[in-house]
CSV table of C-alpha atoms in Angstrom, one decimal:
chain,number,residue,atom,x,y,z
J,1,MET,CA,-7.9,-27.0,1.1
J,2,PRO,CA,-10.4,-24.1,0.9
J,3,THR,CA,-9.1,-20.8,0.3
J,4,ASP,CA,-12.4,-18.7,1.0
J,5,LEU,CA,-12.8,-16.3,3.5
J,6,THR,CA,-16.6,-16.1,3.2
J,7,PRO,CA,-17.5,-17.7,6.5
J,8,VAL,CA,-15.1,-15.5,8.6
J,9,ILE,CA,-16.2,-12.5,6.7
J,10,TYR,CA,-19.8,-12.9,7.5
J,11,ALA,CA,-19.5,-14.2,11.1
J,12,CYS,CA,-17.3,-11.1,11.8
J,13,ALA,CA,-19.8,-8.8,10.1
J,14,ARG,CA,-22.6,-10.3,12.1
J,15,TRP,CA,-20.9,-10.3,15.4
J,16,LEU,CA,-20.1,-6.4,14.9
J,17,LEU,CA,-23.9,-5.8,14.2
J,18,ALA,CA,-24.8,-7.7,17.0
J,19,ALA,CA,-22.4,-5.9,19.3
J,20,TYR,CA,-23.1,-2.2,17.7
J,21,PRO,CA,-26.8,-2.5,16.4
J,22,PRO,CA,-28.2,0.0,13.9
J,23,PRO,CA,-31.0,2.2,14.7
J,24,ALA,CA,-34.4,0.5,13.9
J,25,GLY,CA,-35.5,0.2,10.1
J,26,ALA,CA,-34.7,-1.7,7.2
J,27,LEU,CA,-32.8,0.7,5.4
J,28,SER,CA,-30.6,1.3,8.5
J,29,SER,CA,-30.0,-2.4,9.1
J,30,ALA,CA,-29.2,-2.9,5.3
J,31,LEU,CA,-26.6,0.0,5.2
J,32,ALA,CA,-25.1,-1.0,8.5
J,33,GLU,CA,-24.6,-4.5,7.2
J,34,ALA,CA,-23.0,-3.4,4.0
J,35,GLN,CA,-20.5,-1.4,6.1
J,36,ALA,CA,-19.6,-4.2,8.4
J,37,ARG,CA,-19.2,-6.7,5.8
J,38,GLN,CA,-17.1,-4.2,3.9
J,39,ALA,CA,-14.9,-3.6,6.8
J,40,ALA,CA,-14.5,-7.3,7.8
J,41,GLU,CA,-13.9,-8.1,4.3
J,42,LEU,CA,-10.8,-5.6,4.1
J,43,ALA,CA,-9.7,-6.9,7.4
J,44,ALA,CA,-9.8,-10.5,6.6
J,45,HIS,CA,-7.7,-9.9,3.6
J,46,LEU,CA,-5.4,-8.0,5.4
J,47,ARG,CA,-5.0,-10.8,8.0
J,48,TYR,CA,-4.8,-13.4,5.5
J,49,PRO,CA,-3.1,-12.0,2.6
J,50,THR,CA,-2.1,-15.5,0.7
J,51,GLY,CA,-3.9,-18.7,0.1
J,52,LEU,CA,-1.9,-20.4,2.6
J,53,ASP,CA,-2.8,-18.3,5.0
J,54,VAL,CA,-6.2,-18.8,4.5
J,55,GLN,CA,-5.6,-22.7,4.3
J,56,LEU,CA,-3.9,-22.2,7.7
J,57,LEU,CA,-7.1,-20.6,9.2
J,58,HIS,CA,-9.3,-23.3,7.9
J,59,LEU,CA,-6.8,-25.8,9.4
J,60,CYS,CA,-6.5,-24.4,12.7
J,61,GLY,CA,-9.7,-22.5,13.3
J,62,PRO,CA,-10.2,-18.7,13.8
J,63,GLY,CA,-11.0,-18.9,17.6
J,64,GLY,CA,-14.8,-17.9,18.2
J,65,ALA,CA,-16.4,-14.7,19.6
J,66,ASP,CA,-15.5,-15.1,23.3
J,67,GLN,CA,-12.7,-12.6,23.3
J,68,PRO,CA,-14.5,-9.8,21.5
J,69,ASP,CA,-17.6,-10.7,23.7
J,70,ALA,CA,-15.5,-10.3,26.9
J,71,ARG,CA,-14.2,-6.8,25.4
J,72,THR,CA,-17.8,-5.6,25.1
J,73,GLY,CA,-18.6,-6.4,28.6
J,74,HIS,CA,-20.6,-9.7,27.9
J,75,GLY,CA,-20.0,-12.9,29.6
J,76,PRO,CA,-20.1,-16.2,28.2
J,77,HIS,CA,-22.7,-15.9,25.4
J,78,GLU,CA,-25.9,-18.0,25.5
J,79,ASP,CA,-25.9,-18.2,21.8
J,80,VAL,CA,-24.0,-21.2,20.6
J,81,SER,CA,-24.8,-20.7,17.0
J,82,ALA,CA,-22.1,-22.5,14.7
J,83,TRP,CA,-21.5,-19.0,13.1
J,84,ARG,CA,-20.0,-17.8,16.2
J,85,THR,CA,-17.0,-20.1,16.0
J,86,TRP,CA,-16.1,-18.6,12.6
J,87,VAL,CA,-15.8,-15.0,14.3
J,88,ASP,CA,-12.1,-14.2,14.3
J,89,GLU,CA,-10.6,-11.8,16.8
J,90,SER,CA,-7.9,-10.3,14.8
J,91,VAL,CA,-10.6,-9.6,12.1
J,92,VAL,CA,-13.3,-8.2,14.2
J,93,SER,CA,-10.7,-5.7,15.7
J,94,ALA,CA,-9.4,-4.8,12.6
J,95,ALA,CA,-12.7,-4.1,11.2
J,96,ALA,CA,-13.5,-2.2,14.2
J,97,CYS,CA,-10.3,0.2,13.5
J,98,LEU,CA,-11.3,0.5,9.8
J,99,LEU,CA,-14.9,1.5,10.7
J,100,SER,CA,-13.8,4.0,13.2
J,101,ASP,CA,-10.8,5.6,11.4
J,102,ARG,CA,-11.4,6.5,7.8
J,103,SER,CA,-7.8,7.1,7.0
J,104,LEU,CA,-6.9,3.5,8.1
J,105,ALA,CA,-9.5,2.2,5.9
J,106,VAL,CA,-8.2,4.0,2.8
J,107,GLN,CA,-4.7,2.7,3.6
J,108,ALA,CA,-5.9,-0.8,4.1
J,109,GLN,CA,-8.0,-0.5,0.8
J,110,GLN,CA,-4.2,0.4,-0.9
J,111,VAL,CA,-2.4,-2.5,0.7
J,112,VAL,CA,-5.1,-5.2,-0.1
J,113,ALA,CA,-4.8,-4.3,-3.8
J,114,ALA,CA,-1.1,-5.7,-3.6
J,115,THR,CA,-2.2,-8.9,-2.0
J,116,GLU,CA,-3.0,-12.2,-3.6
J,117,HIS,CA,-6.7,-11.1,-3.1
J,118,ARG,CA,-6.4,-8.4,-5.3
J,119,THR,CA,-10.2,-7.6,-4.8
J,120,ASP,CA,-12.1,-4.7,-6.2
J,121,THR,CA,-11.4,-2.3,-3.5
J,122,GLY,CA,-13.0,0.5,-5.4
J,123,GLY,CA,-16.4,-1.2,-4.4
J,124,LEU,CA,-15.6,-0.3,-0.7
J,125,ARG,CA,-17.6,3.0,-0.8
J,126,TRP,CA,-19.8,2.7,2.1
J,127,LEU,CA,-16.7,2.0,4.1
J,128,VAL,CA,-14.2,4.7,2.7
J,129,ASP,CA,-16.9,7.5,1.9
J,130,PRO,CA,-20.0,6.8,3.8
J,131,GLY,CA,-22.8,9.3,3.1
J,132,THR,CA,-25.0,11.0,5.8
J,133,HIS,CA,-27.5,7.9,5.7
J,134,ASP,CA,-24.6,5.3,5.8
J,135,SER,CA,-23.2,7.4,8.9
J,136,GLU,CA,-26.6,7.6,10.5
J,137,ALA,CA,-27.2,3.7,10.4
J,138,THR,CA,-23.6,2.9,12.0
J,139,VAL,CA,-23.6,5.4,14.5
J,140,LEU,CA,-22.6,3.0,17.3
J,141,LEU,CA,-20.3,0.8,14.7
J,142,ARG,CA,-18.4,3.8,13.9
J,143,HIS,CA,-18.0,5.5,17.4
J,144,PRO,CA,-14.3,5.4,18.4
J,145,ASP,CA,-14.9,5.3,22.0
J,146,LEU,CA,-17.7,2.6,21.8
J,147,VAL,CA,-15.4,0.3,19.4
J,148,GLY,CA,-12.2,1.3,21.2
J,149,PRO,CA,-11.9,-1.9,23.5
J,150,VAL,CA,-12.4,-4.1,20.7
J,151,ALA,CA,-10.3,-2.2,18.2
J,152,ALA,CA,-7.5,-2.0,20.7
J,153,LEU,CA,-7.3,-6.0,20.7
J,154,HIS,CA,-5.0,-5.8,17.6
J,155,ARG,CA,-4.7,-2.1,16.4
J,156,SER,CA,-0.9,-2.3,16.8
J,157,GLN,CA,-1.0,-5.6,14.2
J,158,LEU,CA,-3.0,-3.5,11.8
J,159,LEU,CA,-0.8,-0.5,12.0
J,160,GLU,CA,2.3,-2.8,11.4
J,161,LEU,CA,0.5,-4.4,8.4
J,162,LEU,CA,-0.4,-0.9,6.9
J,163,ASP,CA,3.1,0.4,8.0
J,164,VAL,CA,1.8,3.4,9.8
């Protein structure tokens, strides 16, 4: 069974960027993508902390983008691309929380260091310590009021995982 979270991480980051697009420009797009990917990766590792959890995810499937779409005010989406089936509502919600609250991102970084994933959490600079250009590229993605409906979906579970 696969133990790779890459499809979920990329699908969730792509969904976040589609729902909360960066300003025009290649630099803004690249900076926003890096931050969305880091948030999705951290959220996925929190949600699926063991290899067994990841295997169950691949067996059962992540659920798709319909619920997060509905929370952002979109009806059924006309895009039926396969990547949308890999969107995990809990990962998207947690990623939105991490993007809109730096203190949660720092705590999540510490918690993930203790999981089986043990990723190099020091490489999350764009997420936990964004510079001016980074923040400008994610003005919509990091706005607590705008991401609030999506973040609220699973905020309580994230806070439990982080023991907040």
